Structure formats: structure tokens, C-alpha cells
Short mmCIF file of C-alpha atoms and ligand atoms in Angstrom, two decimals:
data_model
loop_
_atom_site.label_atom_id
_atom_site.label_comp_id
_atom_site.label_asym_id
_atom_site.label_seq_id
_atom_site.Cartn_x
_atom_site.Cartn_y
_atom_site.Cartn_z
CA MET A 1 24.27 -87.47 -19.89
CA ASN A 2 24.85 -90.59 -17.85
CA VAL A 3 26.22 -93.34 -20.00
CA SER A 4 27.91 -96.35 -18.49
CA THR A 5 31.31 -96.85 -20.05
CA SER A 6 33.01 -99.12 -17.56
CA HIS A 7 33.59 -102.73 -18.55
CA THR A 8 31.56 -105.13 -16.49
CA ALA A 9 32.55 -108.68 -15.72
CA HIS A 10 29.38 -110.03 -17.33
CA LYS A 11 29.46 -111.67 -20.71
CA VAL A 12 26.19 -111.20 -22.55
CA ASN A 13 24.08 -114.34 -22.82
CA ALA A 14 20.71 -115.42 -21.51
CA ALA A 15 22.04 -117.26 -18.47
CA THR A 16 24.16 -114.37 -17.25
CA ALA A 17 21.37 -111.89 -17.98
CA PHE A 18 19.28 -113.68 -15.34
CA ASP A 19 22.21 -113.44 -12.89
CA HIS A 20 23.07 -109.85 -13.78
CA PRO A 21 23.09 -107.47 -10.76
CA GLU A 22 20.78 -105.10 -12.67
CA PHE A 23 18.36 -107.87 -13.75
CA ARG A 24 15.96 -107.04 -10.90
CA ASN A 25 12.84 -108.82 -12.12
CA HIS A 26 12.86 -107.73 -15.75
CA GLU A 27 9.92 -109.22 -17.62
CA GLN A 28 11.67 -109.60 -20.95
CA ILE A 29 14.98 -108.82 -22.63
CA VAL A 30 15.19 -108.91 -26.42
CA PHE A 31 18.53 -109.15 -28.22
CA GLY A 32 17.81 -107.93 -31.75
CA HIS A 33 20.06 -108.28 -34.76
CA GLU A 34 19.61 -107.43 -38.43
CA PRO A 35 22.54 -108.55 -40.60
CA VAL A 36 22.10 -106.28 -43.64
CA THR A 37 22.25 -103.01 -41.69
CA GLY A 38 24.39 -104.41 -38.85
CA LEU A 39 21.76 -103.43 -36.26
CA LYS A 40 22.54 -104.71 -32.79
CA THR A 41 19.96 -103.72 -30.23
CA ILE A 42 18.93 -104.72 -26.72
CA ILE A 43 15.35 -103.93 -25.72
CA ALA A 44 14.77 -104.32 -22.00
CA ILE A 45 11.19 -104.48 -20.73
CA HIS A 46 11.23 -104.15 -16.97
CA ASP A 47 7.61 -103.90 -15.91
CA THR A 48 4.26 -103.64 -17.72
CA ARG A 49 1.87 -103.70 -14.76
CA LEU A 50 0.79 -100.09 -15.35
CA GLY A 51 0.80 -100.30 -19.14
CA PRO A 52 3.15 -100.79 -22.09
CA ALA A 53 6.82 -100.33 -21.23
CA ALA A 54 7.87 -96.85 -22.35
CA GLY A 55 11.37 -95.41 -22.47
CA GLY A 56 13.78 -93.90 -24.95
CA CYS A 57 16.22 -95.55 -27.31
CA ARG A 58 19.87 -94.70 -26.72
CA MET A 59 22.45 -95.07 -29.49
CA TRP A 60 25.95 -95.29 -28.05
CA ARG A 61 29.32 -96.68 -28.96
CA TYR A 62 29.60 -98.97 -25.95
CA ALA A 63 33.03 -100.28 -25.01
CA CYS A 64 31.57 -103.81 -24.98
CA ASN A 65 28.22 -105.59 -25.34
CA ALA A 66 28.10 -106.22 -21.59
CA ASP A 67 28.10 -102.47 -20.93
CA ALA A 68 25.17 -102.09 -23.32
CA LEU A 69 23.19 -104.72 -21.39
CA THR A 70 24.00 -103.06 -18.07
CA ASP A 71 22.85 -99.68 -19.41
CA ALA A 72 19.62 -101.11 -20.89
CA LEU A 73 18.69 -102.95 -17.67
CA ARG A 74 19.53 -100.04 -15.35
CA LEU A 75 17.71 -97.47 -17.47
CA SER A 76 14.59 -99.56 -18.12
CA ARG A 77 14.04 -100.17 -14.39
CA GLY A 78 14.52 -96.44 -13.85
CA MET A 79 11.72 -95.80 -16.36
CA THR A 80 9.33 -98.07 -14.42
CA TYR A 81 9.79 -95.86 -11.36
CA LYS A 82 9.75 -92.59 -13.27
CA ASN A 83 6.57 -93.39 -15.22
CA ALA A 84 4.81 -94.72 -12.10
CA LEU A 85 5.66 -91.67 -10.01
CA ALA A 86 4.66 -89.29 -12.83
CA GLY A 87 1.18 -90.83 -12.75
CA LEU A 88 1.45 -92.20 -16.29
CA ASP A 89 -0.31 -95.43 -17.23
CA LEU A 90 2.93 -96.81 -18.59
CA GLY A 91 5.46 -99.38 -17.55
CA GLY A 92 9.22 -99.11 -17.86
CA GLY A 93 11.49 -100.14 -20.71
CA LYS A 94 14.52 -98.96 -22.62
CA ALA A 95 16.32 -99.82 -25.83
CA VAL A 96 19.97 -99.42 -26.66
CA ILE A 97 21.46 -99.60 -30.13
CA ILE A 98 25.12 -100.58 -30.05
CA ALA A 99 26.56 -98.18 -32.65
CA ASP A 100 28.28 -94.84 -32.99
CA PRO A 101 25.62 -92.20 -33.74
CA SER A 102 28.13 -89.98 -35.53
CA THR A 103 29.22 -92.64 -38.05
CA ASP A 104 26.86 -95.63 -37.99
CA LYS A 105 23.43 -94.01 -38.02
CA THR A 106 21.63 -94.73 -41.30
CA GLU A 107 17.96 -94.65 -42.22
CA ALA A 108 18.08 -98.38 -42.95
CA LEU A 109 19.47 -99.08 -39.47
CA LEU A 110 16.78 -96.96 -37.82
CA GLU A 111 14.09 -98.66 -39.89
CA ALA A 112 15.45 -102.07 -38.89
CA PHE A 113 15.19 -100.96 -35.26
CA GLY A 114 11.58 -99.90 -35.97
CA THR A 115 10.84 -103.42 -37.18
CA GLN A 116 12.30 -104.88 -33.97
CA VAL A 117 10.06 -102.59 -31.92
CA ASP A 118 7.04 -103.46 -34.06
CA ASN A 119 7.66 -107.18 -33.51
CA LEU A 120 6.92 -106.61 -29.82
CA SER A 121 3.33 -105.63 -30.78
CA GLY A 122 3.15 -102.64 -28.45
CA ARG A 123 4.69 -104.14 -25.32
CA TYR A 124 7.47 -101.55 -25.71
CA LEU A 125 7.01 -97.90 -26.79
CA THR A 126 10.21 -96.26 -27.97
CA ALA A 127 11.27 -92.59 -28.04
CA GLU A 128 14.36 -90.41 -28.43
CA ASP A 129 17.29 -90.44 -26.01
CA VAL A 130 21.06 -89.86 -26.15
CA GLY A 131 22.20 -90.26 -29.77
CA ILE A 132 18.63 -90.41 -31.13
CA SER A 133 16.68 -87.29 -32.14
CA SER A 134 12.99 -86.75 -32.78
CA ALA A 135 13.82 -86.65 -36.53
CA ASP A 136 15.32 -90.15 -36.09
CA MET A 137 12.07 -91.22 -34.44
CA ASP A 138 10.25 -90.24 -37.63
CA VAL A 139 12.42 -92.76 -39.50
CA VAL A 140 11.84 -95.45 -36.84
CA GLY A 141 8.12 -94.62 -37.11
CA ARG A 142 8.05 -95.69 -40.78
CA ARG A 143 8.13 -99.30 -39.55
CA THR A 144 6.11 -99.11 -36.36
CA THR A 145 3.29 -97.18 -34.74
CA TYR A 146 4.97 -97.78 -31.37
CA ALA A 147 7.36 -94.82 -31.72
CA LEU A 148 6.60 -91.80 -29.53
CA GLY A 149 7.77 -88.24 -30.05
CA THR A 150 7.62 -88.34 -33.85
CA SER A 151 6.45 -85.27 -35.77
CA ARG A 152 3.13 -87.14 -36.22
CA THR A 153 2.62 -87.86 -32.52
CA GLY A 154 4.75 -85.43 -30.56
CA LEU A 155 4.98 -81.91 -29.20
CA GLY A 156 8.60 -81.64 -30.37
CA ASP A 157 11.59 -81.13 -28.10
CA PRO A 158 10.69 -82.38 -24.58
CA SER A 159 13.16 -80.01 -22.83
CA PRO A 160 10.72 -77.09 -22.34
CA TYR A 161 8.37 -79.45 -20.46
CA THR A 162 11.24 -80.83 -18.38
CA ALA A 163 12.14 -77.23 -17.51
CA LEU A 164 8.55 -76.41 -16.55
CA GLY A 165 8.49 -79.42 -14.21
CA VAL A 166 11.80 -78.39 -12.65
CA PHE A 167 10.49 -74.85 -12.08
CA GLU A 168 7.32 -76.22 -10.45
CA GLY A 169 9.48 -78.56 -8.35
CA ILE A 170 11.69 -75.69 -7.21
CA LYS A 171 8.59 -73.72 -6.15
CA ALA A 172 7.21 -76.73 -4.23
CA ALA A 173 10.54 -77.19 -2.42
CA MET A 174 10.71 -73.48 -1.69
CA ARG A 175 7.20 -73.45 -0.22
CA TYR A 176 7.95 -76.49 1.87
CA ARG A 177 11.40 -75.65 3.22
CA LEU A 178 11.52 -71.84 3.07
CA GLN A 179 7.79 -71.14 3.60
CA LYS A 180 7.88 -68.78 0.63
CA ASP A 181 5.30 -68.56 -2.15
CA ASP A 182 7.28 -66.20 -4.30
CA PRO A 183 10.82 -66.75 -5.65
CA THR A 184 11.49 -62.98 -5.70
CA GLY A 185 14.93 -62.29 -4.27
CA LEU A 186 15.85 -65.96 -3.72
CA ILE A 187 19.33 -66.89 -4.94
CA VAL A 188 19.50 -69.95 -7.21
CA SER A 189 22.77 -71.49 -8.41
CA VAL A 190 22.13 -73.26 -11.72
CA GLN A 191 24.83 -75.63 -12.99
CA GLY A 192 24.45 -76.41 -16.71
CA LEU A 193 22.75 -74.07 -19.17
CA GLY A 194 21.77 -76.50 -21.92
CA ASN A 195 18.29 -77.10 -23.32
CA VAL A 196 16.76 -77.58 -19.87
CA GLY A 197 18.99 -75.36 -17.71
CA PHE A 198 18.58 -72.30 -19.90
CA ALA A 199 14.80 -72.66 -19.96
CA VAL A 200 14.82 -73.04 -16.15
CA ILE A 201 16.75 -69.78 -15.66
CA ARG A 202 14.29 -68.02 -17.96
CA TYR A 203 11.42 -69.09 -15.66
CA LEU A 204 13.39 -68.17 -12.54
CA HIS A 205 14.37 -64.75 -13.85
CA LYS A 206 10.79 -63.96 -14.79
CA ALA A 207 9.70 -64.96 -11.27
CA GLY A 208 12.20 -62.54 -9.71
CA ALA A 209 14.94 -64.93 -8.53
CA LYS A 210 18.60 -63.90 -8.50
CA LEU A 211 20.77 -66.19 -10.59
CA VAL A 212 24.29 -67.56 -10.28
CA VAL A 213 25.09 -69.59 -13.39
CA SER A 214 27.80 -71.95 -14.56
CA ASP A 215 28.58 -74.04 -17.63
CA ILE A 216 31.70 -75.34 -19.35
CA ASN A 217 30.32 -73.59 -22.44
CA THR A 218 31.28 -69.96 -21.87
CA ALA A 219 28.96 -68.67 -24.63
CA SER A 220 25.91 -69.94 -22.70
CA VAL A 221 27.17 -68.29 -19.53
CA GLU A 222 27.68 -64.97 -21.33
CA ARG A 223 24.16 -65.21 -22.77
CA ALA A 224 22.71 -65.74 -19.29
CA VAL A 225 24.71 -62.86 -17.83
CA GLU A 226 23.59 -60.52 -20.61
CA SER A 227 19.94 -61.64 -20.79
CA PHE A 228 19.16 -62.06 -17.10
CA GLY A 229 21.82 -60.12 -15.18
CA ALA A 230 23.09 -63.43 -13.77
CA LYS A 231 26.40 -63.72 -11.95
CA SER A 232 28.73 -66.44 -13.16
CA ILE A 233 30.88 -68.96 -11.34
CA VAL A 234 33.13 -71.81 -12.44
CA PRO A 235 31.07 -75.03 -12.75
CA THR A 236 33.12 -76.91 -10.13
CA ARG A 237 32.10 -74.36 -7.49
CA ALA A 238 28.39 -74.10 -8.36
CA HIS A 239 27.38 -76.23 -5.37
CA GLU A 240 29.36 -74.04 -2.93
CA VAL A 241 27.48 -70.85 -3.75
CA ASP A 242 25.80 -69.17 -0.77
CA ALA A 243 22.42 -69.66 -2.43
CA ASP A 244 18.95 -70.70 -1.28
CA ILE A 245 18.68 -73.36 -3.98
CA PHE A 246 21.25 -75.40 -5.89
CA CYS A 247 19.87 -76.55 -9.26
CA PRO A 248 22.05 -79.16 -11.06
CA CYS A 249 21.17 -79.30 -14.76
CA ALA A 250 24.35 -80.80 -16.23
CA LEU A 251 25.82 -84.14 -15.30
CA GLY A 252 24.97 -86.93 -12.86
CA ALA A 253 26.74 -88.02 -9.65
CA GLY A 254 27.34 -84.40 -8.59
CA LEU A 255 25.98 -85.07 -5.09
CA ASN A 256 28.61 -87.10 -3.26
CA SER A 257 30.66 -87.34 -0.07
CA VAL A 258 32.95 -84.52 -1.22
CA THR A 259 30.38 -82.01 -2.52
CA ILE A 260 27.56 -82.45 0.01
CA PRO A 261 29.48 -81.01 3.00
CA GLU A 262 30.28 -77.98 0.81
CA ILE A 263 26.68 -77.26 -0.23
CA ARG A 264 25.36 -74.10 1.42
CA ALA A 265 21.89 -74.10 -0.15
CA LYS A 266 18.94 -75.48 1.82
CA ILE A 267 17.43 -77.09 -1.27
CA VAL A 268 18.81 -79.17 -4.15
CA ALA A 269 16.34 -79.30 -7.06
CA GLY A 270 17.43 -79.70 -10.67
CA ALA A 271 17.02 -81.65 -13.90
CA ALA A 272 20.22 -83.71 -14.07
CA ASN A 273 19.73 -87.48 -14.11
CA ASN A 274 21.28 -89.70 -11.42
CA GLN A 275 22.39 -86.83 -9.20
CA LEU A 276 23.19 -88.99 -6.17
CA ALA A 277 26.55 -90.74 -6.58
CA THR A 278 25.35 -93.47 -4.18
CA ASP A 279 22.17 -94.15 -2.19
CA GLU A 280 24.03 -93.10 0.97
CA ASP A 281 24.27 -89.59 -0.43
CA GLY A 282 20.51 -89.19 -0.05
CA GLU A 283 20.91 -89.89 3.67
CA ARG A 284 23.94 -87.58 3.77
CA LEU A 285 21.82 -84.72 2.35
CA ARG A 286 19.05 -85.42 4.88
CA ARG A 287 21.48 -85.35 7.81
CA ALA A 288 22.92 -82.06 6.50
CA GLY A 289 19.39 -80.58 6.58
CA ILE A 290 19.27 -80.15 2.80
CA LEU A 291 15.94 -80.86 1.10
CA TYR A 292 16.59 -82.95 -2.02
CA ALA A 293 14.00 -83.15 -4.82
CA PRO A 294 14.58 -86.69 -6.23
CA ASP A 295 15.84 -86.30 -9.79
CA TYR A 296 13.49 -88.70 -11.52
CA ALA A 297 10.48 -87.09 -9.84
CA ILE A 298 11.36 -83.48 -10.71
CA ASN A 299 12.62 -84.12 -14.26
CA ALA A 300 9.60 -86.13 -15.52
CA GLY A 301 8.13 -83.30 -17.65
CA GLY A 302 9.91 -84.59 -20.77
CA ILE A 303 8.54 -88.13 -20.59
CA ILE A 304 5.09 -86.72 -19.75
CA SER A 305 5.19 -84.61 -22.93
CA ILE A 306 6.36 -87.54 -25.03
CA ALA A 307 3.89 -90.02 -23.56
CA LEU A 308 0.75 -87.89 -23.59
CA ALA A 309 1.15 -86.03 -26.86
CA GLY A 310 -1.15 -87.41 -29.53
CA PRO A 311 -1.96 -86.41 -33.07
CA ARG A 312 -3.80 -83.31 -31.81
CA ASP A 313 -2.17 -80.60 -29.72
CA GLU A 314 -2.36 -82.02 -26.19
CA ASP A 315 -0.21 -79.27 -24.71
CA THR A 316 -2.81 -78.36 -22.04
CA LEU A 317 -3.05 -81.90 -20.70
CA VAL A 318 0.74 -82.25 -20.73
CA ARG A 319 1.15 -78.97 -18.85
CA GLU A 320 -1.40 -79.98 -16.19
CA LYS A 321 0.38 -83.27 -15.56
CA THR A 322 3.78 -81.55 -15.53
CA VAL A 323 2.65 -78.87 -13.06
CA ALA A 324 1.42 -81.73 -10.81
CA ILE A 325 5.09 -82.69 -10.30
CA GLY A 326 5.06 -80.00 -7.59
CA ASP A 327 2.28 -81.83 -5.67
CA THR A 328 4.07 -85.16 -5.98
CA LEU A 329 7.22 -83.62 -4.54
CA THR A 330 5.29 -82.08 -1.64
CA ARG A 331 3.92 -85.55 -0.79
CA ILE A 332 7.45 -86.94 -0.90
CA PHE A 333 8.81 -84.17 1.34
CA GLU A 334 6.01 -84.59 3.90
CA ARG A 335 6.40 -88.34 4.20
CA ALA A 336 10.20 -88.15 4.29
CA ASP A 337 10.09 -85.64 7.16
CA ALA A 338 7.39 -87.51 9.07
CA GLU A 339 9.42 -90.73 8.89
CA ASP A 340 12.94 -89.24 9.07
CA ARG A 341 13.93 -90.87 5.80
CA PRO A 342 15.71 -89.67 2.65
CA THR A 343 13.42 -88.25 -0.03
CA GLN A 344 14.65 -90.58 -2.78
CA VAL A 345 13.75 -93.64 -0.67
CA VAL A 346 10.24 -92.27 -0.21
CA ALA A 347 9.97 -91.53 -3.95
CA ASP A 348 10.82 -95.17 -4.74
CA GLU A 349 8.28 -96.32 -2.20
CA LEU A 350 5.46 -94.19 -3.68
CA ALA A 351 6.24 -95.61 -7.12
CA GLU A 352 6.27 -99.17 -5.72
CA GLU A 353 2.93 -98.58 -3.98
CA ARG A 354 1.37 -97.52 -7.27
CA LEU A 355 2.81 -100.58 -9.01
CA ALA A 356 1.57 -102.92 -6.30
CA ALA A 357 -1.95 -101.48 -6.61
CA ALA A 358 -2.04 -101.95 -10.39
CA PRO A 359 -4.76 -104.31 -11.69
CA LEU A 360 -2.13 -106.46 -13.39
CA SER A 361 -0.06 -106.73 -10.23
CA ARG A 362 1.91 -109.91 -9.83
P1 LIG B 401 22.16 -80.47 -22.74
O1 LIG B 401 23.19 -81.36 -23.31
O2 LIG B 401 21.34 -79.59 -23.63
O3 LIG B 401 22.85 -79.47 -21.65
C1 LIG B 401 23.80 -79.88 -20.75
C2 LIG B 401 24.62 -78.62 -20.42
O4 LIG B 401 25.53 -78.95 -19.38
C3 LIG B 401 25.44 -78.11 -21.62
O5 LIG B 401 25.26 -76.72 -21.76
C4 LIG B 401 26.87 -78.46 -21.22
O6 LIG B 401 27.82 -77.55 -21.74
C5 LIG B 401 26.79 -78.38 -19.72
N1 LIG B 401 27.83 -79.13 -19.03
C6 LIG B 401 28.40 -80.31 -19.39
N2 LIG B 401 29.32 -80.66 -18.47
C7 LIG B 401 29.31 -79.71 -17.51
C8 LIG B 401 30.02 -79.51 -16.31
N3 LIG B 401 30.94 -80.38 -15.90
N4 LIG B 401 29.74 -78.43 -15.57
C9 LIG B 401 28.80 -77.52 -15.98
N5 LIG B 401 28.10 -77.65 -17.11
C10 LIG B 401 28.37 -78.72 -17.87
O7 LIG B 401 21.25 -81.41 -21.83
P2 LIG B 401 19.79 -81.09 -21.32
O8 LIG B 401 18.81 -81.68 -22.25
O9 LIG B 401 19.66 -79.65 -20.93
O10 LIG B 401 19.75 -82.01 -20.00
C11 LIG B 401 20.39 -81.59 -18.80
C12 LIG B 401 20.29 -82.71 -17.77
O11 LIG B 401 18.93 -83.01 -17.53
C13 LIG B 401 20.95 -84.02 -18.19
O12 LIG B 401 21.47 -84.67 -17.05
C14 LIG B 401 19.77 -84.82 -18.73
O13 LIG B 401 20.01 -86.21 -18.66
C15 LIG B 401 18.68 -84.39 -17.78
N6 LIG B 401 17.32 -84.54 -18.34
C16 LIG B 401 16.99 -83.90 -19.50
C17 LIG B 401 15.71 -84.04 -20.01
C18 LIG B 401 15.28 -83.33 -21.28
O14 LIG B 401 14.07 -83.25 -21.55
N7 LIG B 401 16.20 -82.78 -22.06
C19 LIG B 401 14.77 -84.86 -19.35
C20 LIG B 401 15.13 -85.49 -18.16
C21 LIG B 401 16.43 -85.32 -17.67
#
């Protein structure tokens, strides 16, 4: 998970929020406090041109309030792009609760957060994220109808849908770069065998791919070796495997000036958030001839499942939209090649084009 922990120089107040490097045209930032429960929350609404701002709520013990603001602003803008590119009629927003989920999480605190969300009258739709489970969303949902992914509105754990989108993205990249329709015999190095990574290797194994797996959790690695005949490798060397595809499903910033020259795969396509350490690393991958599936495009299955699930079982609709991630990636790859530009720059541009065409465009 990518959580900012570094102290920033910015003190939190309205004036500095406008000057904050991550401010980037946010529509609204709400600093919420509730004295009885001790709730301290920041709800950042970046853009509502496509619809209500949707994005999870993260509970984290931030080193300082300024870090919480930085995280909220950075993540809410990211949701604008992710939701736009996924074809959802939703804007981008994010909430953070400044608290330790292992010691401070109480039902009263979650309810107080629900009231804060409700006060925004639907401009912000909340959901689970780091430190907040779908069971917690049920508690938040006692005070607001603007909570997604509750047992009343959701399809449950979003990870299986994220994994489906990653599998479809891998197939799209494979078709595009390797001119292959069938993963049989292709070697895929998967780093991280958590909720998403393990579901991805299940799809890949069924489709006939050969797996090289890695995780700091040795029990998951053993399970993959036993269940799917995978080979294992230490996580720090996962990117060096002589594979067709490298699939990062653990932490962010794994694609950087040190690792990229060591990557032997022709494709990088995985679920991890914020895979590029810097924007230059997208260009570095392009120059190395490696096709990169932009992370927020390929890992959108989870938000699609949370956003589109209603009181009835909307699994079919969610699956259709998630499978379409493959088509979106193909469009990105084609334009990036035609214009000799990094794929993540083209992904941003496609999202911006959709935003600019929105009826509420500013
Ligand atoms: P998870 O916590 O279930 O799994 C992460 C796995 O990575 C764990 O098995 C952990 O042991 C392993 N890991 C941690 N550090 C590692 C390291 N240094 N090297 C190798 N393995 C390491 O998380 P998840 O839900 O499977 O999510 C995986 C990634 O996908 C994360 O970056 C997450 O932000 C992103 N993502 C997840 C979803 C979702 O629906 N769960 C949606 C979008 C993006």
C-alpha cells in the first residue's frame, strides 16, 4: 500500500492548502472534526464534472496533519483520472481519517465520519481503503446513504474484480506486443501474492501460463508452488526474471532507474498502485522497449465493482465494464506507439479528454 509518511513543510490551514503542490484545482477540501469521538478527517473533492466524487476512505496514523492533507489531495486527484479512464460517471475524491486503525477505530468514530460524509449531500461517495474494511463501511452507512461497498450496496471484496481486470489487461498487452491470443506457455513473474496477486495467478495458471512467484510471505509462495506448479524467486529479483511479462502486485515505486535496466520482460502489467517511482520512469520503460500497462488503468476493476454494485446483484454489468479495461489499454498502447510517448502520459490524456468533454466542464 502506498501511504505517504514523510513530513512535508506545509502546515495545514486554508491558505496553505491553496498553495499546496498537490492542490491542483481541487474543488473543495473539508476539514471535519467531531469532539466527542475525536474524529479528525479531511475529505478532498478534486473534480465532479463527470459525477459525484468517489474514492475510498483511508484510516492511517499519519506522522503529522500535513502528511494527511498531502495524501488526501494526491489520492483524490488520482481518483478523478482513474474513474474517468474506467468510463465511470463519477468524479474523484478521497477521505482520510487521522487515527490508528488498530487502536482508535470505534463504531462511534465511524458513525461520526458517516455524518461528515452525509453533510456533503452526495457530492462525495465514500468506500473502503487502507485501514477501512467493508464491515466498517456498514457502520459508516448507518449515518449516510453515500457509502459504497456496504453489505447493502456492494458485491463484497473488490479484489477478485481487480484481478479480473489485471488478467484482461495482461491479455491485451500480450496481444499487442507479442501478437499472441493465448497465454499458454508464456512466462509471467508475479510479485506479491495477496488478495489480488493470488487471484491473478489462478487466472494465469488456468490459461496455461508458466508462473514465477514471489512474496515476503513464504506461506503464500508455498501455496502457489503446490497449487499451480509455480517456481519461486526472492521478491527483490522478481523483475529480473527472464519472463515474457512482469506483473507487480505488491508495493508501489518498483519501477525506477535501478530496476528498469534489469527488467527482461517485454511487458509490465500488474495491480500495484503507483508503480512508477517518477514520471521519467515511464519514458525509461518506453526507451527500453518495455510495454507498460499504466497502473491506474489496469487496476480499476475494484472501483468498478464498488461503484456499479447496487442493491441487486450487478455482477454481470461489473464484469463487462472490467473486461473493457483490455480495450482501454489497447487504445492507450496504440496512441502511445503512434506518437512515441509513454503509455502513462497517454492514459492521463485520455482521462483529461473525457473530463473536458463532460457536460459540466469548466
Ligand atoms: P494485499 O495486502 O492483499 O497483498 C499484498 C501482498 O504483497 C502480500 O501478500 C504481501 O505479503 C506482499 N508483499 C508486501 N511487500 C512485498 C515485497 N516487498 N515483495 C513482495 N511481496 C510483498 O494487497 P492487495 O489487495 O492484493 O493489493 C495489491 C496491490 O494492488 C497494492 O499495491 C494495492 O494498492 C493494489 N490495488 C489493489 C486493489 C484491490 O482491489 N485490492 C485495487 C487497486 C489496486
